[in-house]
Short mmCIF file of C-alpha atoms in Angstrom, two decimals:
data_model
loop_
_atom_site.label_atom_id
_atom_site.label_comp_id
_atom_site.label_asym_id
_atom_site.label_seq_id
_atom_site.Cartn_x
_atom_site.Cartn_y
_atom_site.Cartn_z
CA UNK A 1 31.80 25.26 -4.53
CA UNK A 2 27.99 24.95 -5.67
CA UNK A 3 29.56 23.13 -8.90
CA UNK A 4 30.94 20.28 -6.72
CA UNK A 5 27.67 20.10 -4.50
CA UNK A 6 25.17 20.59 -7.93
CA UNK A 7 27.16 17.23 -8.73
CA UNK A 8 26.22 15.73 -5.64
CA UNK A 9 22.74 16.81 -5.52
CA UNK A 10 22.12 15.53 -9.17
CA UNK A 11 23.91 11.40 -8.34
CA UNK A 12 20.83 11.88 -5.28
CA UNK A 13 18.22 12.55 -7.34
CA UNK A 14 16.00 9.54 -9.45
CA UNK A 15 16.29 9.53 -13.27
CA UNK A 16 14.52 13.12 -14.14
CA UNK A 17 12.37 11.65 -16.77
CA UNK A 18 10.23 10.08 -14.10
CA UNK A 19 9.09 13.73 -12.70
CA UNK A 20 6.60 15.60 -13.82
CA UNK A 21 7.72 19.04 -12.03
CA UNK A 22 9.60 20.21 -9.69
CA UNK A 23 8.33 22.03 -5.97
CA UNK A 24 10.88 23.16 -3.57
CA UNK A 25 9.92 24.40 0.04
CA UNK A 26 11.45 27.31 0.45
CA UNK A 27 11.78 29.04 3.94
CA UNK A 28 14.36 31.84 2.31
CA UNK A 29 16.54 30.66 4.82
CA UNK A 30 20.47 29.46 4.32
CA UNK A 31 19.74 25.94 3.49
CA UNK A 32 16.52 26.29 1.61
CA UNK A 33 18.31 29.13 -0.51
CA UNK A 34 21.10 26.72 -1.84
CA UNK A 35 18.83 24.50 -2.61
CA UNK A 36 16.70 26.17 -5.17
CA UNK A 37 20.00 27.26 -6.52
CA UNK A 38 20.26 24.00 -7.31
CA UNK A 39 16.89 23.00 -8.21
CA UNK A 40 16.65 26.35 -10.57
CA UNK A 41 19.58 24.86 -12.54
CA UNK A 42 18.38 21.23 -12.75
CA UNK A 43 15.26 22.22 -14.04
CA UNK A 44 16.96 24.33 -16.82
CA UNK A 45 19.11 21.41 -17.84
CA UNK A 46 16.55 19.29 -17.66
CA UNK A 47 13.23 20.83 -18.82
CA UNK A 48 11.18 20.41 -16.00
CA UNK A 49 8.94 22.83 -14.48
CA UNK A 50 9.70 24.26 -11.07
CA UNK A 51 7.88 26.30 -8.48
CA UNK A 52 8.50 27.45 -4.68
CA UNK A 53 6.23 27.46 -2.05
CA UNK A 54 6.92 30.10 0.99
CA UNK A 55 5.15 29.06 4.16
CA UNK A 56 4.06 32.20 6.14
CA UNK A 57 3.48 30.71 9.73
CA UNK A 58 2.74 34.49 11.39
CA UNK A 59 4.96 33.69 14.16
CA UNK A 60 7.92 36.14 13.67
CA UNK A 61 7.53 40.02 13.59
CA UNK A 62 9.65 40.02 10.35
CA UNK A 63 7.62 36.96 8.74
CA UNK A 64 6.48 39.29 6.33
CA UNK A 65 9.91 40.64 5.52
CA UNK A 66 10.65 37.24 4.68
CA UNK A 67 8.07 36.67 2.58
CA UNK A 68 9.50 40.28 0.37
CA UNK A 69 12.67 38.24 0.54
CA UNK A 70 11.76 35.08 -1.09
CA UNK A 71 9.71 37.13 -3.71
CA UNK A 72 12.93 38.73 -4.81
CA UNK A 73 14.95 35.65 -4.65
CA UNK A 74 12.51 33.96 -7.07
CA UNK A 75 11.96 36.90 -9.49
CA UNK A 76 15.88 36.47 -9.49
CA UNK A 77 16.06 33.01 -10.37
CA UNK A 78 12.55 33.21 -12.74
CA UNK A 79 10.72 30.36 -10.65
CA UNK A 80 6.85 30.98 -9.71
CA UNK A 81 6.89 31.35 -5.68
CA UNK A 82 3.06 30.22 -4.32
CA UNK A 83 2.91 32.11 -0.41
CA UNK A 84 0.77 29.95 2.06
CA UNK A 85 -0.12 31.64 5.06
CA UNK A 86 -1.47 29.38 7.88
CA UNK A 87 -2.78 30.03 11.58
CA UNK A 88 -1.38 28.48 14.58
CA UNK A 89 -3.42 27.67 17.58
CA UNK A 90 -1.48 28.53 20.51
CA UNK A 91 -2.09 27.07 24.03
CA UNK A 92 -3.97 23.71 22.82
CA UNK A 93 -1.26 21.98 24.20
CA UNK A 94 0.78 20.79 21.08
CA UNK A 95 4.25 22.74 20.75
CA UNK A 96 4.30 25.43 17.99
CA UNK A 97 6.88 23.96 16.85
CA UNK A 98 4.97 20.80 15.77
CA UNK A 99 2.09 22.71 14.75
CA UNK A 100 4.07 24.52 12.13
CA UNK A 101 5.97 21.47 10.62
CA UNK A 102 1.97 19.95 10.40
CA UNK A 103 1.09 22.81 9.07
CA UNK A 104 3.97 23.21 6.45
CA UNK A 105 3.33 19.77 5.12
CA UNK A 106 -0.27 19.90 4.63
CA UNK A 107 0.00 23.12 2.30
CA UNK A 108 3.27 20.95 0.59
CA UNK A 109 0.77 18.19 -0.21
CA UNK A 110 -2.21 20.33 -1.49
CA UNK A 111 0.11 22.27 -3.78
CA UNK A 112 2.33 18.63 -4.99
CA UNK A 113 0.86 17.85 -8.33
CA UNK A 114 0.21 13.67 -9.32
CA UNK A 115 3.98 12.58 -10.61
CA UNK A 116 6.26 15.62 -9.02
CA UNK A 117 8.80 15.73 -6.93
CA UNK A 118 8.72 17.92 -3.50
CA UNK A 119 12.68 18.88 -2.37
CA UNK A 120 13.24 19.98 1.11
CA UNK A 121 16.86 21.53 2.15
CA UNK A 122 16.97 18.74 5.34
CA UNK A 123 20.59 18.61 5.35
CA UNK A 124 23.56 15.80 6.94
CA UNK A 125 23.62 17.69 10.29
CA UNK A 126 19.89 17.71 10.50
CA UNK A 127 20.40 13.91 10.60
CA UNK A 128 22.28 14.06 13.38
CA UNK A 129 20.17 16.25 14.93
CA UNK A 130 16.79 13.72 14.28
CA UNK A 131 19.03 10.59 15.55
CA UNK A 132 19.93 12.79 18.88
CA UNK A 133 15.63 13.22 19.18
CA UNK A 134 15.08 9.66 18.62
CA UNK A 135 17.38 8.15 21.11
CA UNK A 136 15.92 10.79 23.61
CA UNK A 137 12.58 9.46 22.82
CA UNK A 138 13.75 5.94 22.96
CA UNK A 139 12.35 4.82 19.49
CA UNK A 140 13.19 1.75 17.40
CA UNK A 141 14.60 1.14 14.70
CA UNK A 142 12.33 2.83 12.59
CA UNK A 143 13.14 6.38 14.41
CA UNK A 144 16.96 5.92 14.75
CA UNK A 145 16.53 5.47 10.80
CA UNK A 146 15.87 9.18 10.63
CA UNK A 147 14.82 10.96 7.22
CA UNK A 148 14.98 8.83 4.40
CA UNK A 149 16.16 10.56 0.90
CA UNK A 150 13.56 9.78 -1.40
CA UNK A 151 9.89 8.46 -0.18
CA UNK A 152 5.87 8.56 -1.87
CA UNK A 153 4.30 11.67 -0.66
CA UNK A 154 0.55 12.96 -1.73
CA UNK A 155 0.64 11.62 -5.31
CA UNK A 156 4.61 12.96 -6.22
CA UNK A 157 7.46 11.61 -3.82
CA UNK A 158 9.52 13.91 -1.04
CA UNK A 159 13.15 14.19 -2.05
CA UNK A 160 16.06 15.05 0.23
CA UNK A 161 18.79 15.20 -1.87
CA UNK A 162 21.58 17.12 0.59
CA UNK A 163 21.21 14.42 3.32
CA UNK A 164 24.68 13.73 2.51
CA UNK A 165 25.77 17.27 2.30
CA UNK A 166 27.09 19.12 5.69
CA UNK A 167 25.46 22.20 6.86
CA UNK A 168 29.61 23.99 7.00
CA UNK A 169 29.19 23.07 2.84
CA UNK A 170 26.21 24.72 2.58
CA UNK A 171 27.60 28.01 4.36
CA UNK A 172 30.27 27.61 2.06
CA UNK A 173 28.50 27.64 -1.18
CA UNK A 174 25.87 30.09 -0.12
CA UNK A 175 28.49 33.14 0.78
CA UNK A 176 29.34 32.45 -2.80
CA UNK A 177 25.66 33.32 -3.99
CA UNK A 178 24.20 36.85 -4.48
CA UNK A 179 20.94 36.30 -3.26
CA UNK A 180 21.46 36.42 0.87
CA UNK A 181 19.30 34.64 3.01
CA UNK A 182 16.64 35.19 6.25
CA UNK A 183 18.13 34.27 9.52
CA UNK A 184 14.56 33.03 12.07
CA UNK A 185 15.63 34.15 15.36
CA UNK A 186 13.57 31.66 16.88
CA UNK A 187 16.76 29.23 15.89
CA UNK A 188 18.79 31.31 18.60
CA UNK A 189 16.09 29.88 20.91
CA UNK A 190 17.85 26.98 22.88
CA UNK A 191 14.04 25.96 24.74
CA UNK A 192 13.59 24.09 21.32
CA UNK A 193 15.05 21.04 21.31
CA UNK A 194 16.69 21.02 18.01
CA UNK A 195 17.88 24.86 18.77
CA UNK A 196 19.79 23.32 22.10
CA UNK A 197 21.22 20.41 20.14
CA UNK A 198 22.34 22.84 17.48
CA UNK A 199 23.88 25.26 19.84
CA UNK A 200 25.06 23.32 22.16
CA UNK A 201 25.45 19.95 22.45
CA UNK A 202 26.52 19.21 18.57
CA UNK A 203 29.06 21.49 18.42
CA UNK A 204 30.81 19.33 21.71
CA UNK A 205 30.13 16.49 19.86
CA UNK A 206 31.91 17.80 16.64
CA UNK A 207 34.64 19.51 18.49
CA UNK A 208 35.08 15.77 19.99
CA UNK A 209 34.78 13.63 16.64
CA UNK A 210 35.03 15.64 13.61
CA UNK A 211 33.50 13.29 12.04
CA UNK A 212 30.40 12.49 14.08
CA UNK A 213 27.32 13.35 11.32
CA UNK A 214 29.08 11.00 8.66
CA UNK A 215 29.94 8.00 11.02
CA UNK A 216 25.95 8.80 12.69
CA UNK A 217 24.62 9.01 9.09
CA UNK A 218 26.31 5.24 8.24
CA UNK A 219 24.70 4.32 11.73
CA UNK A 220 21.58 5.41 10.24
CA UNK A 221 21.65 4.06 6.89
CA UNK A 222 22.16 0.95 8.75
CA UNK A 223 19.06 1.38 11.20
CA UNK A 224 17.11 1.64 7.54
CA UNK A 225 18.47 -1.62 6.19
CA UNK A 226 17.33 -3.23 9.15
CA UNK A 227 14.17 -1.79 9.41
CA UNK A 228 13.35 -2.91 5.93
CA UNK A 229 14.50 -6.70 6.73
CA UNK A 230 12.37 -6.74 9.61
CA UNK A 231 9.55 -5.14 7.67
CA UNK A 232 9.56 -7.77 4.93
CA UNK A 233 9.72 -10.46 7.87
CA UNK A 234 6.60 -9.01 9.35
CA UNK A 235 4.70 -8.58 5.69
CA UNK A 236 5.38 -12.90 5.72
CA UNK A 237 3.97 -13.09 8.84
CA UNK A 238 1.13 -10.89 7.81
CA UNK A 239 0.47 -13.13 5.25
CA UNK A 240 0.21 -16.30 7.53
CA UNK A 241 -1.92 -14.22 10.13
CA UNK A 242 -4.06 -10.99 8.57
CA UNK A 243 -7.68 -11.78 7.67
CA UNK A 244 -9.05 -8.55 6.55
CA UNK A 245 -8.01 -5.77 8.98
CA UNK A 246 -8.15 -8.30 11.74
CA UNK A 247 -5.24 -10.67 13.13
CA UNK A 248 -5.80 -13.97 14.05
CA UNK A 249 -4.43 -15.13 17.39
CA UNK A 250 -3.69 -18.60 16.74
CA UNK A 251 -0.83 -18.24 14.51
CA UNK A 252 0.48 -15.32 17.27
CA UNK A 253 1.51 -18.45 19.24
CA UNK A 254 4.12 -20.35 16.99
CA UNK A 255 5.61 -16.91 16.79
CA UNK A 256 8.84 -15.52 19.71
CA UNK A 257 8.29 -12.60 21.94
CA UNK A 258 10.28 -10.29 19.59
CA UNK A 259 8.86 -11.47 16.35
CA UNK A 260 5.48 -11.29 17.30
CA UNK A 261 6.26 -7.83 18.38
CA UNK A 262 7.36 -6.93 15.40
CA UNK A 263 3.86 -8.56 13.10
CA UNK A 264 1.60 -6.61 16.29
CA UNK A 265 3.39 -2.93 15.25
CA UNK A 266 3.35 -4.01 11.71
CA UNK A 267 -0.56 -4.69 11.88
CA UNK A 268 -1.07 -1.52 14.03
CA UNK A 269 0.69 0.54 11.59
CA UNK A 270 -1.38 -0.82 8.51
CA UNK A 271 -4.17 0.47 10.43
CA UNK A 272 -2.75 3.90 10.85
CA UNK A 273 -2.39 3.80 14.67
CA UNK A 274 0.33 4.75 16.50
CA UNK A 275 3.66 2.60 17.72
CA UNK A 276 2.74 1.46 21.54
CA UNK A 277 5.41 1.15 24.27
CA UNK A 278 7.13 -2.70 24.33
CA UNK A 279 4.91 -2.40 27.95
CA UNK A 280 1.73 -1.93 26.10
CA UNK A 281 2.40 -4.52 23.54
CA UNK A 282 3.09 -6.68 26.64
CA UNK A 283 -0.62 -5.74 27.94
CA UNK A 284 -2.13 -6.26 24.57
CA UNK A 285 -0.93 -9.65 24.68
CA UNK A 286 -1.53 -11.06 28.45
CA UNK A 287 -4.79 -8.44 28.47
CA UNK A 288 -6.65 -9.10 25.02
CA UNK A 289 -5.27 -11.64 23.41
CA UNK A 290 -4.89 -14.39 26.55
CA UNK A 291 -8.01 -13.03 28.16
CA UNK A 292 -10.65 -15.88 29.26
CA UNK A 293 -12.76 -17.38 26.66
CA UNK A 294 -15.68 -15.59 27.81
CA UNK A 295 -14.58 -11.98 28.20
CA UNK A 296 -15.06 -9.50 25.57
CA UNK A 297 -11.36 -7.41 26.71
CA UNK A 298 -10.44 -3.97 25.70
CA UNK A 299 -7.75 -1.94 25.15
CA UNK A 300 -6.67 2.02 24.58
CA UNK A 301 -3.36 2.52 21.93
CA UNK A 302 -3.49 5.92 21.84
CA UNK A 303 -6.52 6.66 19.91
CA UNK A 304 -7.90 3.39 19.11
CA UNK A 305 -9.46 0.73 20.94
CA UNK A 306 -7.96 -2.98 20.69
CA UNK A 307 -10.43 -5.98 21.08
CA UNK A 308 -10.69 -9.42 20.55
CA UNK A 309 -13.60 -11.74 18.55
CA UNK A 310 -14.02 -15.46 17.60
CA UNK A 311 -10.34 -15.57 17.98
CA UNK A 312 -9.47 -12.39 16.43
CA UNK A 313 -7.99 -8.87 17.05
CA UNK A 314 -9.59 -5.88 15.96
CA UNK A 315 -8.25 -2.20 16.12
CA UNK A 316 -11.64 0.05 16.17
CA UNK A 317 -12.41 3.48 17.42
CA UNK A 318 -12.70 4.13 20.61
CA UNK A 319 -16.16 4.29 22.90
CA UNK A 320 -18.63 3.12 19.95
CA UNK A 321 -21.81 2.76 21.12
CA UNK A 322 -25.65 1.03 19.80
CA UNK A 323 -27.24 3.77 17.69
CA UNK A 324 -30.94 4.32 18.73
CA UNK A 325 -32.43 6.64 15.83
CA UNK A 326 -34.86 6.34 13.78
CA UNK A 327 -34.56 7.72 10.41
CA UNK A 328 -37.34 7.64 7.47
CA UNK A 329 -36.08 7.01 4.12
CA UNK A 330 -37.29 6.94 0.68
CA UNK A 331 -37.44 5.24 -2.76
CA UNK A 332 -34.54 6.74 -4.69
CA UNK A 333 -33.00 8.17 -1.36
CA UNK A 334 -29.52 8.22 -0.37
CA UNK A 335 -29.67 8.63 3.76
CA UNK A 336 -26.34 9.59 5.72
CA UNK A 337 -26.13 7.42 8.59
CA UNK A 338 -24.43 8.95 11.87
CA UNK A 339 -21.27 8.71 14.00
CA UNK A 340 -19.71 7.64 10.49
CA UNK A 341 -21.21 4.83 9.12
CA UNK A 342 -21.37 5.61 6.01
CA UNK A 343 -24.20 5.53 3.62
CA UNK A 344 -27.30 3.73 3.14
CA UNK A 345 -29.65 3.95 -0.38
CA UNK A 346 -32.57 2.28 -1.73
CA UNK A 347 -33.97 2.37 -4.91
CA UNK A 348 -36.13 0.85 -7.60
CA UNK A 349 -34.46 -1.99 -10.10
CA UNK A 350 -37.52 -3.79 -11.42
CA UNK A 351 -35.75 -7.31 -10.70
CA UNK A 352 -35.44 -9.14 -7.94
CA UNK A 353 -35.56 -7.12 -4.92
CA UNK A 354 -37.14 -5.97 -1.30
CA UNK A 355 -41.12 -5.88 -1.93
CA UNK A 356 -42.64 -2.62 -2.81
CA UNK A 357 -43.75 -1.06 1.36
CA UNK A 358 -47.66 -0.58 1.30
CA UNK A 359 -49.14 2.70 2.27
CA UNK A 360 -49.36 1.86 5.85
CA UNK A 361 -45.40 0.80 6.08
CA UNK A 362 -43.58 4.00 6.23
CA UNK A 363 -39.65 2.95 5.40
CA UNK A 364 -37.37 4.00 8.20
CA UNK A 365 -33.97 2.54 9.31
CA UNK A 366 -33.03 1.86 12.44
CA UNK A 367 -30.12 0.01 14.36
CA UNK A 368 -32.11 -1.77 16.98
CA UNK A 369 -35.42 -3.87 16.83
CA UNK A 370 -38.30 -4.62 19.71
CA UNK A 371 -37.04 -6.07 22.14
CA UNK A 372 -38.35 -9.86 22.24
CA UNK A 373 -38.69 -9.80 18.43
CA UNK A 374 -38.24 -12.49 16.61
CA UNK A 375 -36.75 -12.69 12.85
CA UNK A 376 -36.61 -15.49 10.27
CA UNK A 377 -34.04 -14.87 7.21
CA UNK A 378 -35.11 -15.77 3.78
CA UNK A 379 -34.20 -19.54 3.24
CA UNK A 380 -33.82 -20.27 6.92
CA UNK A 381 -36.13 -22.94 9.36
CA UNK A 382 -37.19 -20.95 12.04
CA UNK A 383 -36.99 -17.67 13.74
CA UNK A 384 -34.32 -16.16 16.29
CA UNK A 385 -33.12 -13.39 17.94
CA UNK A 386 -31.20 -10.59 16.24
CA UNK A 387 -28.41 -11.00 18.81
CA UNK A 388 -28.47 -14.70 18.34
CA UNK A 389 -28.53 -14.31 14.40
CA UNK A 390 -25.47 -11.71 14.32
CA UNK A 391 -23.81 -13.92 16.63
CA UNK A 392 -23.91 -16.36 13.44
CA UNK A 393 -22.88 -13.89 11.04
CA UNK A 394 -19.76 -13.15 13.08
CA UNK A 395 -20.39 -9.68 13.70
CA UNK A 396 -18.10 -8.63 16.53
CA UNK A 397 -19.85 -7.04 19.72
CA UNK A 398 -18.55 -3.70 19.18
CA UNK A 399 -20.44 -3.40 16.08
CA UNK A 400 -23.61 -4.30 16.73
CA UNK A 401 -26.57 -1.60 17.88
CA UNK A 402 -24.74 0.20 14.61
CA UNK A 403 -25.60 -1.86 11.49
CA UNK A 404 -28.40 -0.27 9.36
CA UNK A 405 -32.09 -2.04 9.85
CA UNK A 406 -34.26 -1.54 7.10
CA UNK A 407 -37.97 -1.44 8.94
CA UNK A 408 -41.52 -1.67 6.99
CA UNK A 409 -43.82 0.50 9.65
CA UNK A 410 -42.35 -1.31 12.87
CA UNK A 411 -41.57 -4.72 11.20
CA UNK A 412 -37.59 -5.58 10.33
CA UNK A 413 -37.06 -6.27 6.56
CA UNK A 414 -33.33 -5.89 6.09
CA UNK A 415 -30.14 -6.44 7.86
CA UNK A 416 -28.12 -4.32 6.02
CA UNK A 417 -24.82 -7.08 4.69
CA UNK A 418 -26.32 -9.51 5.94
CA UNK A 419 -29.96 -11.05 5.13
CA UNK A 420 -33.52 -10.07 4.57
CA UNK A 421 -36.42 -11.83 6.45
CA UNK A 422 -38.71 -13.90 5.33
CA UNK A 423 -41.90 -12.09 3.41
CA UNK A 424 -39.92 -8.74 2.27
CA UNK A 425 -38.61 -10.38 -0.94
CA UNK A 426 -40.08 -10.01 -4.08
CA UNK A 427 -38.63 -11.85 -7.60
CA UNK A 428 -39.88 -8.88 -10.01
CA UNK A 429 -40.35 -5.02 -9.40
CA UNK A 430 -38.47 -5.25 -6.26
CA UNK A 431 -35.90 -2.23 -4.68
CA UNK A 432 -32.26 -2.86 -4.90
CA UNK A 433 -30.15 -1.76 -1.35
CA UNK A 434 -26.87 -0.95 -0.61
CA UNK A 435 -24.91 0.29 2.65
CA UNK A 436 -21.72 1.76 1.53
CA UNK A 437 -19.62 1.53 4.50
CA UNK A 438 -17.63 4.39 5.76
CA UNK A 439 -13.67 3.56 6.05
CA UNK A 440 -13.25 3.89 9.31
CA UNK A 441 -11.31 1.54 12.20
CA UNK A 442 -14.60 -0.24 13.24
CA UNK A 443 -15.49 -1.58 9.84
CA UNK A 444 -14.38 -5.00 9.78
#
């Protein structure tokens, strides 16, 4: 039996000469234990290195009899076993149960060296199990999809090579193994959604339609294909409407309903935000998009704040506000800047530069000036108002009050990015600048 499935697992797998090692997460339990079986032997055959990693989440009473477990199973099968233990928070309102999957993952990527492979045991009936979740959160295309076999993950890639395999297999081939495996009786614990799926609702299903978790795994695959045409639709459209992290809103119009949809989730997705309700993308539209000329409209997704410029739409974190410190700097200085944004340095280059201060102009930077003060950029006719001058420079209204202000004793030399008044440049023995921007949502 774990012949026939070791052929299986291998067809699933990418070419091996494109891995550089091998780590399996390995819970000790049925599943996992089959599949480092099968790893153990691949690596053999094909002279990779291999290691386990045992996550200890603290949550059972016998979490460190597992942990004895997997230590024998290992010294069995000669692989390395690495034992993470991590601390849940309990009562901060997210579920333990998505605490500990976070959790898992994060010590997966630390320990996933540049070029190897990560193999969970997720299984054919764990598909079915993730499709059940998705409809009952009502997600797209992207969520009925479920687990994909093979995707980049922290410098290696995340394989699932059983996906096709059923959980009844696995049973199969395991009772034929001499290792045994842990049984978590937090499975037997049907207020966890997967746990009442598993017990039962599947089992209905199955008893039903034998053949439920292939025909909902084709339904899946299917979901996937789509998801990928749909993506590659929205990357065009990307193309024809992405400035920067911004999206313009005049090519937004030529577009349907559904298909500019699709290029708003794409763009709030490249920005790492999460997928909004179709009735949110409805109020990002009428709201921000199709506000008045002369509002400046906001609006939450879930952690970020959308808003519109000069015809534009901006993702940005939420509740920025002007920055009113004053912080002294020095030749040869790098200075932190708060709330995030980023660095700012000035130094000595000998060349053209920022004048040399005199004794009696302390360097500080600030984010505001005077009010009623009046500055003239190098090269320009005239003096204006900061507001008037950013206004020029196309700096939405979100971001300014937080751009970096070079001051000689209370006199404004530098705009940080953007120009340096008139009398602060020198064209020998000057001080180079630079403002190294933090990556963060309200950089544009």
């Amino acid at each position: 039996m774990i012949s026939r499935i070791y052929s299986r697992f291998c067809q699933t797998l990418p070419a091996p000469e494109g891995s550089r090692g091998l780590l399996v997460a390995f819970s000790g339990g049925l599943d996992s234990t089959v599949l480092l079986v099968l790893a153990a032997r691949f690596a053999r055959e094909q002279g990779l290195a291999l290691r386990a990693l045992h996550v200890h989440h603290g949550l059972s009473p016998h979490a460190d009899d597992w942990v004895a477990h997997c230590e024998g199973v290992c010294r069995q099968l000669a692989v390395p076993l690495v034992v993470e233990r991590v601390r849940l928070a309990r009562g901060n309102g997210d579920s333990l149960e998505a605490q500990a999957r976070e959790a898992r993952y994060q010590r997966l990527a630390a320990h996933l060296g540049e070029g190897e492979w990560l193999l969970t045991a997720h299984h054919q009936d764990d598909q079915l199990e993730t499709l059940l979740l998705a409809l009952k959160r009502g997600a797209g295309l992207r969520g009925l999809a479920g687990m994909v076999p093979d995707q980049p993950f922290a410098g290696g890639r995340l394989l699932r090579p059983l996906l096709e395999i059923s959980r009844a297999e696995l049973a199969d081939a395991a009772a034929t193994l001499p290792y045994g495996w842990v049984e978590d009786e937090s499975n037997e614990d049907p207020s966890y959604d997967r746990n009442f799926l598993r017990q039962q609702l599947i089992p209905q299903l199955k008893a039903r339609w034998p053949a439920m978790a292939q025909t909902a795994a084709r339904s899946m695959a299917l979901c996937a294909e789509q998801e990928a045409l749909i993506g590659e639709l929205a990357e065009a459209d990307w193309l024809q409407a992405g400035e920067g992290e911004a999206l313009r809103i005049a090519p937004l119009h030529g577009l349907s309903e559904v298909r500019r949809n699709n290029l708003l989730r794409h763009w709030i997705r490249r920005q790492g935000g999460e997928m909004p309700s179709r009735a949110l993308l409805g109020l990002l539209w009428q709201e921000v998009a199709l506000a008045r000329e002369d509002a400046n409209p906001r609006l939450n997704l879930q952690g970020l704040e959308c808003r519109r410029f000069q015809g534009r739409l901006y993702l940005v974190a939420p509740g920025l506000a002007p920055r009113e410190e004053v912080l002294p700097i020095g030749v040869g200085e790098a200075l932190t800047l708060p709330d995030g944004l980023g660095q700012f340095r000035l130094w000595s280059s000998g060349g053209e530069g920022l004048r040399a201060p005199r004794e009696d102009e302390p360097l500080s930077v600030r984010f505001q000036v005077a009010p009623g003060v009046m500055l003239k950029p190098v090269g320009r006719v005239g003096s204006r108002r900061l507001k008037k001058l950013l206004q020029e420079h196309g700096v939405p209204s979100w971001q300014r009050g937080r751009i970096p202000i070079l001051h000689y004793g209370e006199q404004a030399a530098l705009v940080a990015g953007l120009f340096v008044c008139d009398g602060f440049l020198a064209p020998e023995g000057g001080m180079a600048w630079e403002w190294r921007r933090a990556v963060t949502p309200d950089a544009d």
